[in-house]
Amino acid sequence: MKETYITRRVKLMQNKQGPCLVCVFSGTAPMKSLDAAYPFFVDRNFYYLTGIERENMILLLRKNHLGEVSETLYIEPYDEVLAKWVGGRMRADEATAISGIVTVSDIGNFTAQLNSIIESSRGTGKMQVYLDLWRHKEDQPDTPAHTLAARLQQRYPAVEIQDLFGDMVAMRIIKSEEELELMRKAQDTTCNAIIAMMKHARPEMNERELEGAFDFSLKKQGVRDHAFTSIVAGGGRATTLHYDSNDQIVHDGELVLIDLGAAEGNYSADISRTFPINGKFTPRQKQIYNTVLSAQQIVMANAKPGITTGQLNQMVIDYYESRLDDLGLRKDGKGVRDYYYHGVSHSLGLDTHDISMGRNVVLQPGMVITVEPGLYIEEEGIGVRIENDVLITADGIIDLSAQIPKTVEEIEAIMAE
């Protein structure tokens, strides 16, 4: 894999004009309480470019005015005492073996060396510094990239700050065969765990126990990480899209909506299934379920390069519109958006809601997206979502989740075992 990370960094820098710098931080887990920290999740762009999953590291790529590129990885020094308590920090030779970056320096040198590079570039052209300045919400805490951008703008106003986000979207949105192989493994382990959960399910079972059956199966398969926090929602709770309390009893006759997935090498599976806790769909549940399944089949039959995710979502809306009367849902002035209030697709990869340039994405070969129509009828206590992950090919899709049971007949047969 070392060659993969080297190739990615070369590709990132090849169209940059020197003098410029690209700076990517691995991140640090925030403190939770007293001496306890939250679990650490490496910055996905840092991981994509280095293959390293360690805290408090910085990748610095430099192109000078002559077009010469250099790479430095800044890491914490090895601490023999700390190693006895929590394990050793990564040594320089280990970092080089994983990433292919030869020059590895003490992170304490970063600020002085960065300043020196900027100051020595004077007279060779406008220095551009590329940082990932993405914010999901305006009020979220500053990242190290935001802090560095503010400092550079104050101390070196001639430096031009550029956002790296668009560059990373262009690279990460198209998956390599190596990435796809990891995603296929995540699909397989998720499939096995969903089947284990379905077989374990019984009426009057707590959602937490169902979640535990899924988790136990993943652990038995050697899976380290979930792709995201699992949703296990019984009855009317399934009409809340991101319900994740998972602590209520599922009563006989109710449906269970699950939205969950394993991660393999940090690459996500994102699967939704809906099943009856007692193993048998009622006629009404089957009617709603098969409507959602038909909507998914329409999207999967039409997804191809050049189509936008907005167009795919409109196909779902149009189909539901044609079914409202038959389903008895066109009442009290309600329309499709009262029963279906999310989009049908998002990008998938190193992040579950993976990096992209917006909601209305034009599909290209090599993209992996979800296909997840749903119907949520709060007054009936029914929420149904069916989600598969698909690879966009030159003329259509490959369903990466095809092995995961989803028809009424498949689900009932598994639950009867």
GROMACS .gro file of C-alpha atoms in nm:
model
  417
    1MET     CA    1   0.000   0.000   0.000
    2LYS     CA    2   0.298   0.237   0.048
    3GLU     CA    3   0.312   0.292  -0.328
    4THR     CA    4  -0.057   0.386  -0.326
    5TYR     CA    5   0.000   0.669  -0.078
    6ILE     CA    6   0.305   0.791  -0.269
    7THR     CA    7   0.104   0.799  -0.593
    8ARG     CA    8  -0.178   0.993  -0.426
    9ARG     CA    9   0.059   1.261  -0.298
   10VAL     CA   10   0.224   1.292  -0.640
   11LYS     CA   11  -0.118   1.333  -0.802
   12LEU     CA   12  -0.220   1.596  -0.548
   13MET     CA   13   0.090   1.807  -0.614
   14GLN     CA   14   0.127   1.767  -0.989
   15ASN     CA   15  -0.105   2.052  -1.087
   16LYS     CA   16   0.001   2.288  -0.810
   17GLN     CA   17   0.213   2.590  -0.898
   18GLY     CA   18   0.515   2.663  -0.679
   19PRO     CA   19   0.590   2.811  -0.443
   20CYS     CA   20   0.319   2.635  -0.245
   21LEU     CA   21   0.261   2.419   0.060
   22VAL     CA   22  -0.002   2.157   0.142
   23CYS     CA   23  -0.053   2.096   0.513
   24VAL     CA   24  -0.278   1.819   0.650
   25PHE     CA   25  -0.325   1.736   1.019
   26SER     CA   26  -0.404   1.387   1.154
   27GLY     CA   27  -0.607   1.533   1.440
   28THR     CA   28  -0.624   1.476   1.815
   29ALA     CA   29  -0.896   1.317   2.026
   30PRO     CA   30  -1.072   1.579   2.243
   31MET     CA   31  -1.074   1.530   2.618
   32LYS     CA   32  -1.389   1.376   2.765
   33SER     CA   33  -1.358   1.417   3.141
   34LEU     CA   34  -1.065   1.448   3.379
   35ASP     CA   35  -0.791   1.231   3.224
   36ALA     CA   36  -1.018   1.043   2.979
   37ALA     CA   37  -1.030   1.128   2.608
   38TYR     CA   38  -1.284   1.044   2.342
   39PRO     CA   39  -1.186   0.773   2.093
   40PHE     CA   40  -0.950   0.899   1.826
   41PHE     CA   41  -1.058   0.902   1.461
   42VAL     CA   42  -0.789   0.999   1.216
   43ASP     CA   43  -0.857   1.281   0.973
   44ARG     CA   44  -0.963   1.097   0.659
   45ASN     CA   45  -0.763   1.317   0.422
   46PHE     CA   46  -0.449   1.260   0.627
   47TYR     CA   47  -0.511   0.885   0.622
   48TYR     CA   48  -0.584   0.891   0.247
   49LEU     CA   49  -0.247   1.054   0.179
   50THR     CA   50  -0.032   0.864   0.433
   51GLY     CA   51  -0.203   0.542   0.547
   52ILE     CA   52  -0.122   0.634   0.908
   53GLU     CA   53  -0.379   0.635   1.190
   54ARG     CA   54  -0.200   0.818   1.471
   55GLU     CA   55  -0.276   1.134   1.663
   56ASN     CA   56  -0.090   1.463   1.649
   57MET     CA   57   0.092   1.425   1.318
   58ILE     CA   58   0.127   1.676   1.035
   59LEU     CA   59   0.191   1.611   0.666
   60LEU     CA   60   0.369   1.896   0.487
   61LEU     CA   61   0.412   1.884   0.109
   62ARG     CA   62   0.616   2.157  -0.057
   63LYS     CA   63   0.667   2.262  -0.417
   64ASN     CA   64   0.925   2.537  -0.468
   65HIS     CA   65   0.936   2.793  -0.749
   66LEU     CA   66   1.142   2.551  -0.960
   67GLY     CA   67   0.874   2.285  -0.939
   68GLU     CA   68   1.070   2.059  -0.702
   69VAL     CA   69   0.853   1.868  -0.453
   70SER     CA   70   0.954   1.763  -0.103
   71GLU     CA   71   0.766   1.584   0.175
   72THR     CA   72   0.798   1.598   0.552
   73LEU     CA   73   0.599   1.411   0.814
   74TYR     CA   74   0.598   1.564   1.163
   75ILE     CA   75   0.541   1.321   1.450
   76GLU     CA   76   0.574   1.313   1.828
   77PRO     CA   77   0.907   1.180   1.960
   78TYR     CA   78   0.913   0.830   2.103
   79ASP     CA   79   0.859   0.831   2.480
   80GLU     CA   80   0.989   0.527   2.669
   81VAL     CA   81   0.790   0.605   2.985
   82LEU     CA   82   0.464   0.665   2.798
   83ALA     CA   83   0.517   0.339   2.611
   84LYS     CA   84   0.490   0.147   2.939
   85TRP     CA   85   0.148   0.297   3.006
   86VAL     CA   86  -0.034   0.319   2.672
   87GLY     CA   87   0.204   0.176   2.414
   88GLY     CA   88   0.474   0.341   2.213
   89ARG     CA   89   0.428   0.625   1.973
   90MET     CA   90   0.514   0.550   1.613
   91ARG     CA   91   0.885   0.566   1.536
   92ALA     CA   92   1.021   0.743   1.228
   93ASP     CA   93   1.113   0.422   1.046
   94GLU     CA   94   0.761   0.282   1.103
   95ALA     CA   95   0.605   0.598   0.962
   96THR     CA   96   0.829   0.579   0.656
   97ALA     CA   97   0.748   0.211   0.601
   98ILE     CA   98   0.374   0.284   0.593
   99SER     CA   99   0.365   0.616   0.410
  100GLY     CA  100   0.678   0.617   0.197
  101ILE     CA  101   0.772   0.958   0.338
  102VAL     CA  102   1.149   0.957   0.396
  103THR     CA  103   1.187   1.284   0.588
  104VAL     CA  104   1.030   1.248   0.933
  105SER     CA  105   1.078   1.526   1.188
  106ASP     CA  106   0.985   1.606   1.549
  107ILE     CA  107   0.648   1.783   1.556
  108GLY     CA  108   0.805   2.044   1.782
  109ASN     CA  109   1.000   2.168   1.478
  110PHE     CA  110   0.694   2.227   1.262
  111THR     CA  111   0.620   2.593   1.330
  112ALA     CA  112   0.979   2.712   1.297
  113GLN     CA  113   1.037   2.513   0.977
  114LEU     CA  114   0.710   2.631   0.824
  115ASN     CA  115   0.799   2.993   0.901
  116SER     CA  116   1.143   2.944   0.749
  117ILE     CA  117   0.998   2.802   0.426
  118ILE     CA  118   0.755   3.092   0.392
  119GLU     CA  119   1.022   3.354   0.466
  120SER     CA  120   1.275   3.201   0.226
  121SER     CA  121   1.020   3.198  -0.058
  122ARG     CA  122   1.004   3.579  -0.066
  123GLY     CA  123   1.084   3.704  -0.414
  124THR     CA  124   1.009   3.370  -0.585
  125GLY     CA  125   0.636   3.428  -0.631
  126LYS     CA  126   0.325   3.442  -0.415
  127MET     CA  127   0.331   3.159  -0.160
  128GLN     CA  128   0.008   2.957  -0.153
  129VAL     CA  129  -0.074   2.741   0.149
  130TYR     CA  130  -0.339   2.472   0.099
  131LEU     CA  131  -0.539   2.367   0.407
  132ASP     CA  132  -0.858   2.169   0.455
  133LEU     CA  133  -1.089   2.446   0.574
  134TRP     CA  134  -1.417   2.251   0.552
  135ARG     CA  135  -1.677   2.319   0.821
  136HIS     CA  136  -1.988   2.107   0.858
  137LYS     CA  137  -2.147   2.369   1.084
  138GLU     CA  138  -2.057   2.733   1.134
  139ASP     CA  139  -2.029   2.701   1.511
  140GLN     CA  140  -1.813   2.388   1.528
  141PRO     CA  141  -1.474   2.429   1.699
  142ASP     CA  142  -1.178   2.538   1.490
  143THR     CA  143  -0.961   2.261   1.353
  144PRO     CA  144  -0.579   2.291   1.355
  145ALA     CA  145  -0.609   2.396   0.988
  146HIS     CA  146  -0.840   2.686   1.079
  147THR     CA  147  -0.603   2.793   1.357
  148LEU     CA  148  -0.301   2.780   1.126
  149ALA     CA  149  -0.484   2.974   0.853
  150ALA     CA  150  -0.569   3.252   1.100
  151ARG     CA  151  -0.210   3.268   1.226
  152LEU     CA  152  -0.060   3.282   0.878
  153GLN     CA  153  -0.301   3.553   0.767
  154GLN     CA  154  -0.203   3.761   1.068
  155ARG     CA  155   0.174   3.704   1.056
  156TYR     CA  156   0.225   3.666   0.679
  157PRO     CA  157  -0.053   3.865   0.505
  158ALA     CA  158   0.114   3.816   0.165
  159VAL     CA  159   0.060   3.440   0.189
  160GLU     CA  160  -0.245   3.321  -0.001
  161ILE     CA  161  -0.458   3.064   0.184
  162GLN     CA  162  -0.627   2.808  -0.040
  163ASP     CA  163  -0.889   2.548   0.053
  164LEU     CA  164  -0.775   2.190  -0.008
  165PHE     CA  165  -1.127   2.048   0.011
  166GLY     CA  166  -1.199   2.054  -0.363
  167ASP     CA  167  -0.873   1.876  -0.445
  168MET     CA  168  -0.954   1.600  -0.200
  169VAL     CA  169  -1.307   1.561  -0.334
  170ALA     CA  170  -1.176   1.513  -0.687
  171MET     CA  171  -0.938   1.239  -0.570
  172ARG     CA  172  -1.148   1.057  -0.311
  173ILE     CA  173  -1.479   1.053  -0.499
  174ILE     CA  174  -1.345   0.797  -0.752
  175LYS     CA  175  -1.258   0.468  -0.584
  176SER     CA  176  -0.960   0.252  -0.680
  177GLU     CA  177  -0.978  -0.126  -0.694
  178GLU     CA  178  -0.790  -0.140  -0.363
  179GLU     CA  179  -1.054   0.079  -0.200
  180LEU     CA  180  -1.336  -0.123  -0.353
  181GLU     CA  181  -1.191  -0.446  -0.218
  182LEU     CA  182  -1.200  -0.303   0.135
  183MET     CA  183  -1.558  -0.187   0.080
  184ARG     CA  184  -1.658  -0.534  -0.041
  185LYS     CA  185  -1.514  -0.687   0.275
  186ALA     CA  186  -1.717  -0.441   0.484
  187GLN     CA  187  -2.028  -0.546   0.291
  188ASP     CA  188  -1.964  -0.915   0.363
  189THR     CA  189  -1.911  -0.875   0.736
  190THR     CA  190  -2.215  -0.646   0.758
  191CYS     CA  191  -2.424  -0.905   0.573
  192ASN     CA  192  -2.324  -1.181   0.814
  193ALA     CA  193  -2.401  -0.964   1.116
  194ILE     CA  194  -2.743  -0.856   0.982
  195ILE     CA  195  -2.839  -1.218   0.927
  196ALA     CA  196  -2.724  -1.302   1.280
  197MET     CA  197  -2.939  -1.018   1.416
  198MET     CA  198  -3.245  -1.132   1.222
  199LYS     CA  199  -3.208  -1.488   1.346
  200HIS     CA  200  -3.172  -1.364   1.704
  201ALA     CA  201  -3.476  -1.134   1.694
  202ARG     CA  202  -3.782  -1.214   1.907
  203PRO     CA  203  -4.089  -1.011   2.013
  204GLU     CA  204  -4.049  -0.807   2.335
  205MET     CA  205  -3.673  -0.784   2.281
  206ASN     CA  206  -3.491  -0.461   2.361
  207GLU     CA  207  -3.338  -0.274   2.068
  208ARG     CA  208  -3.009  -0.282   2.259
  209GLU     CA  209  -3.005  -0.662   2.253
  210LEU     CA  210  -3.063  -0.660   1.877
  211GLU     CA  211  -2.776  -0.415   1.840
  212GLY     CA  212  -2.565  -0.643   2.059
  213ALA     CA  213  -2.632  -0.940   1.830
  214PHE     CA  214  -2.503  -0.734   1.537
  215ASP     CA  215  -2.198  -0.615   1.731
  216PHE     CA  216  -2.116  -0.964   1.857
  217SER     CA  217  -2.118  -1.102   1.504
  218LEU     CA  218  -1.884  -0.826   1.385
  219LYS     CA  219  -1.643  -0.897   1.671
  220LYS     CA  220  -1.649  -1.270   1.594
  221GLN     CA  221  -1.549  -1.181   1.238
  222GLY     CA  222  -1.256  -0.974   1.363
  223VAL     CA  223  -1.409  -0.639   1.272
  224ARG     CA  224  -1.261  -0.355   1.475
  225ASP     CA  225  -1.480  -0.059   1.382
  226HIS     CA  226  -1.834   0.035   1.295
  227ALA     CA  227  -1.877   0.274   1.006
  228PHE     CA  228  -2.106   0.490   1.224
  229THR     CA  229  -2.332   0.470   1.528
  230SER     CA  230  -2.593   0.199   1.465
  231ILE     CA  231  -2.963   0.278   1.436
  232VAL     CA  232  -3.196   0.005   1.567
  233ALA     CA  233  -3.548   0.147   1.578
  234GLY     CA  234  -3.863  -0.047   1.657
  235GLY     CA  235  -4.218   0.056   1.573
  236GLY     CA  236  -4.288   0.427   1.550
  237ARG     CA  237  -3.931   0.517   1.648
  238ALA     CA  238  -3.830   0.418   1.295
  239THR     CA  239  -3.996   0.737   1.168
  240THR     CA  240  -3.715   0.937   1.332
  241LEU     CA  241  -3.436   0.927   1.075
  242HIS     CA  242  -3.137   0.937   1.307
  243TYR     CA  243  -3.284   0.770   1.614
  244ASP     CA  244  -2.994   0.603   1.797
  245SER     CA  245  -3.105   0.559   2.159
  246ASN     CA  246  -3.162   0.189   2.083
  247ASP     CA  247  -3.306   0.120   2.429
  248GLN     CA  248  -3.677   0.045   2.386
  249ILE     CA  249  -3.875  -0.279   2.371
  250VAL     CA  250  -3.992  -0.394   2.027
  251HIS     CA  251  -4.339  -0.539   2.063
  252ASP     CA  252  -4.497  -0.827   1.878
  253GLY     CA  253  -4.624  -0.714   1.539
  254GLU     CA  254  -4.384  -0.419   1.506
  255LEU     CA  255  -4.118  -0.363   1.242
  256VAL     CA  256  -3.753  -0.295   1.319
  257LEU     CA  257  -3.558  -0.051   1.102
  258ILE     CA  258  -3.181  -0.093   1.116
  259ASP     CA  259  -2.922   0.139   0.963
  260LEU     CA  260  -2.569   0.022   1.034
  261GLY     CA  261  -2.245  -0.102   0.885
  262ALA     CA  262  -1.898  -0.235   0.942
  263ALA     CA  263  -1.578  -0.057   0.843
  264GLU     CA  264  -1.279  -0.228   0.686
  265GLY     CA  265  -0.953  -0.036   0.670
  266ASN     CA  266  -1.164   0.273   0.751
  267TYR     CA  267  -1.386   0.217   0.445
  268SER     CA  268  -1.757   0.208   0.523
  269ALA     CA  269  -2.057  -0.009   0.454
  270ASP     CA  270  -2.391   0.168   0.505
  271ILE     CA  271  -2.689  -0.068   0.500
  272SER     CA  272  -3.053  -0.024   0.599
  273ARG     CA  273  -3.297  -0.311   0.633
  274THR     CA  274  -3.645  -0.337   0.784
  275PHE     CA  275  -3.786  -0.660   0.925
  276PRO     CA  276  -4.075  -0.777   1.146
  277ILE     CA  277  -3.967  -0.860   1.501
  278ASN     CA  278  -4.185  -1.174   1.496
  279GLY     CA  279  -4.058  -1.290   1.157
  280LYS     CA  280  -4.376  -1.227   0.956
  281PHE     CA  281  -4.484  -0.910   0.773
  282THR     CA  282  -4.849  -0.814   0.806
  283PRO     CA  283  -5.030  -0.741   0.477
  284ARG     CA  284  -5.003  -0.365   0.543
  285GLN     CA  285  -4.635  -0.384   0.635
  286LYS     CA  286  -4.568  -0.588   0.321
  287GLN     CA  287  -4.752  -0.332   0.109
  288ILE     CA  288  -4.543  -0.044   0.240
  289TYR     CA  289  -4.221  -0.247   0.231
  290ASN     CA  290  -4.265  -0.355  -0.131
  291THR     CA  291  -4.341   0.003  -0.233
  292VAL     CA  292  -4.006   0.113  -0.091
  293LEU     CA  293  -3.834  -0.185  -0.253
  294SER     CA  294  -3.983  -0.094  -0.591
  295ALA     CA  295  -3.858   0.264  -0.550
  296GLN     CA  296  -3.508   0.132  -0.483
  297GLN     CA  297  -3.523  -0.093  -0.790
  298ILE     CA  298  -3.626   0.204  -1.007
  299VAL     CA  299  -3.327   0.406  -0.887
  300MET     CA  300  -3.083   0.118  -0.933
  301ALA     CA  301  -3.213   0.053  -1.284
  302ASN     CA  302  -3.156   0.418  -1.383
  303ALA     CA  303  -2.834   0.510  -1.203
  304LYS     CA  304  -2.550   0.564  -1.452
  305PRO     CA  305  -2.287   0.823  -1.543
  306GLY     CA  306  -2.430   1.164  -1.628
  307ILE     CA  307  -2.738   1.123  -1.407
  308THR     CA  308  -2.746   1.340  -1.094
  309THR     CA  309  -2.837   1.228  -0.745
  310GLY     CA  310  -3.110   1.491  -0.760
  311GLN     CA  311  -3.262   1.318  -1.062
  312LEU     CA  312  -3.248   0.984  -0.882
  313ASN     CA  313  -3.429   1.135  -0.585
  314GLN     CA  314  -3.697   1.281  -0.811
  315MET     CA  315  -3.761   0.931  -0.950
  316VAL     CA  316  -3.844   0.817  -0.598
  317ILE     CA  317  -4.075   1.113  -0.540
  318ASP     CA  318  -4.253   1.059  -0.873
  319TYR     CA  319  -4.305   0.689  -0.801
  320TYR     CA  320  -4.437   0.755  -0.452
  321GLU     CA  321  -4.669   1.020  -0.595
  322SER     CA  322  -4.817   0.756  -0.824
  323ARG     CA  323  -4.871   0.523  -0.527
  324LEU     CA  324  -5.017   0.755  -0.262
  325ASP     CA  325  -5.380   0.679  -0.345
  326ASP     CA  326  -5.329   0.301  -0.354
  327LEU     CA  327  -5.151   0.320  -0.018
  328GLY     CA  328  -5.426   0.533   0.135
  329LEU     CA  329  -5.183   0.809   0.221
  330ARG     CA  330  -5.329   1.100   0.027
  331LYS     CA  331  -5.530   1.236   0.316
  332ASP     CA  332  -5.542   1.540   0.543
  333GLY     CA  333  -5.363   1.739   0.274
  334LYS     CA  334  -5.049   1.526   0.300
  335GLY     CA  335  -4.812   1.458   0.011
  336VAL     CA  336  -4.498   1.259  -0.056
  337ARG     CA  337  -4.272   1.486   0.147
  338ASP     CA  338  -4.476   1.413   0.459
  339TYR     CA  339  -4.376   1.047   0.433
  340TYR     CA  340  -4.033   1.073   0.267
  341TYR     CA  341  -3.812   1.354   0.390
  342HIS     CA  342  -3.454   1.274   0.297
  343GLY     CA  343  -3.251   1.219  -0.020
  344VAL     CA  344  -3.207   0.881  -0.184
  345SER     CA  345  -2.827   0.886  -0.217
  346HIS     CA  346  -2.501   1.008  -0.073
  347SER     CA  347  -2.138   0.928  -0.147
  348LEU     CA  348  -1.973   0.648   0.050
  349GLY     CA  349  -1.608   0.577   0.125
  350LEU     CA  350  -1.368   0.669   0.404
  351ASP     CA  351  -1.657   0.862   0.557
  352THR     CA  352  -2.009   0.722   0.568
  353HIS     CA  353  -2.144   1.050   0.431
  354ASP     CA  354  -1.837   1.073   0.216
  355ILE     CA  355  -1.666   1.377   0.078
  356SER     CA  356  -1.849   1.541  -0.216
  357MET     CA  357  -1.921   1.881  -0.364
  358GLY     CA  358  -2.290   1.895  -0.276
  359ARG     CA  359  -2.632   1.732  -0.276
  360ASN     CA  360  -2.686   1.722  -0.654
  361VAL     CA  361  -2.381   1.526  -0.767
  362VAL     CA  362  -2.328   1.415  -1.129
  363LEU     CA  363  -2.249   1.043  -1.126
  364GLN     CA  364  -1.918   0.924  -1.269
  365PRO     CA  365  -1.771   0.576  -1.312
  366GLY     CA  366  -1.586   0.473  -0.998
  367MET     CA  367  -1.815   0.652  -0.753
  368VAL     CA  368  -1.981   0.455  -0.475
  369ILE     CA  369  -2.319   0.584  -0.358
  370THR     CA  370  -2.602   0.463  -0.139
  371VAL     CA  371  -2.953   0.395  -0.269
  372GLU     CA  372  -3.187   0.435   0.028
  373PRO     CA  373  -3.553   0.522  -0.032
  374GLY     CA  374  -3.784   0.514   0.269
  375LEU     CA  375  -4.142   0.568   0.379
  376TYR     CA  376  -4.227   0.689   0.729
  377ILE     CA  377  -4.591   0.677   0.841
  378GLU     CA  378  -4.590   0.811   1.193
  379GLU     CA  379  -4.963   0.764   1.254
  380GLU     CA  380  -4.931   0.391   1.178
  381GLY     CA  381  -4.603   0.340   1.364
  382ILE     CA  382  -4.436   0.219   1.043
  383GLY     CA  383  -4.095   0.327   0.920
  384VAL     CA  384  -3.932   0.144   0.629
  385ARG     CA  385  -3.593   0.213   0.471
  386ILE     CA  386  -3.401  -0.016   0.239
  387GLU     CA  387  -3.043   0.083   0.161
  388ASN     CA  388  -2.783  -0.076  -0.065
  389ASP     CA  389  -2.441   0.054  -0.166
  390VAL     CA  390  -2.366   0.059  -0.538
  391LEU     CA  391  -2.064   0.122  -0.761
  392ILE     CA  392  -2.124   0.341  -1.065
  393THR     CA  393  -1.983   0.175  -1.380
  394ALA     CA  394  -1.950   0.294  -1.741
  395ASP     CA  395  -2.308   0.194  -1.823
  396GLY     CA  396  -2.490   0.137  -1.494
  397ILE     CA  397  -2.411  -0.001  -1.150
  398ILE     CA  398  -2.272  -0.296  -0.959
  399ASP     CA  399  -2.472  -0.366  -0.644
  400LEU     CA  400  -2.209  -0.414  -0.373
  401SER     CA  401  -2.481  -0.518  -0.127
  402ALA     CA  402  -2.652  -0.776  -0.348
  403GLN     CA  403  -2.576  -1.060  -0.104
  404ILE     CA  404  -2.760  -0.893   0.186
  405PRO     CA  405  -3.119  -1.027   0.208
  406LYS     CA  406  -3.386  -0.767   0.135
  407THR     CA  407  -3.701  -0.917  -0.018
  408VAL     CA  408  -3.994  -1.007   0.205
  409GLU     CA  409  -3.948  -1.373   0.117
  410GLU     CA  410  -3.573  -1.373   0.192
  411ILE     CA  411  -3.620  -1.200   0.527
  412GLU     CA  412  -3.904  -1.424   0.640
  413ALA     CA  413  -3.710  -1.737   0.542
  414ILE     CA  414  -3.404  -1.629   0.744
  415MET     CA  415  -3.612  -1.542   1.048
  416ALA     CA  416  -3.789  -1.878   1.032
  417GLU     CA  417  -3.457  -2.061   1.081
   0.00000   0.00000   0.00000
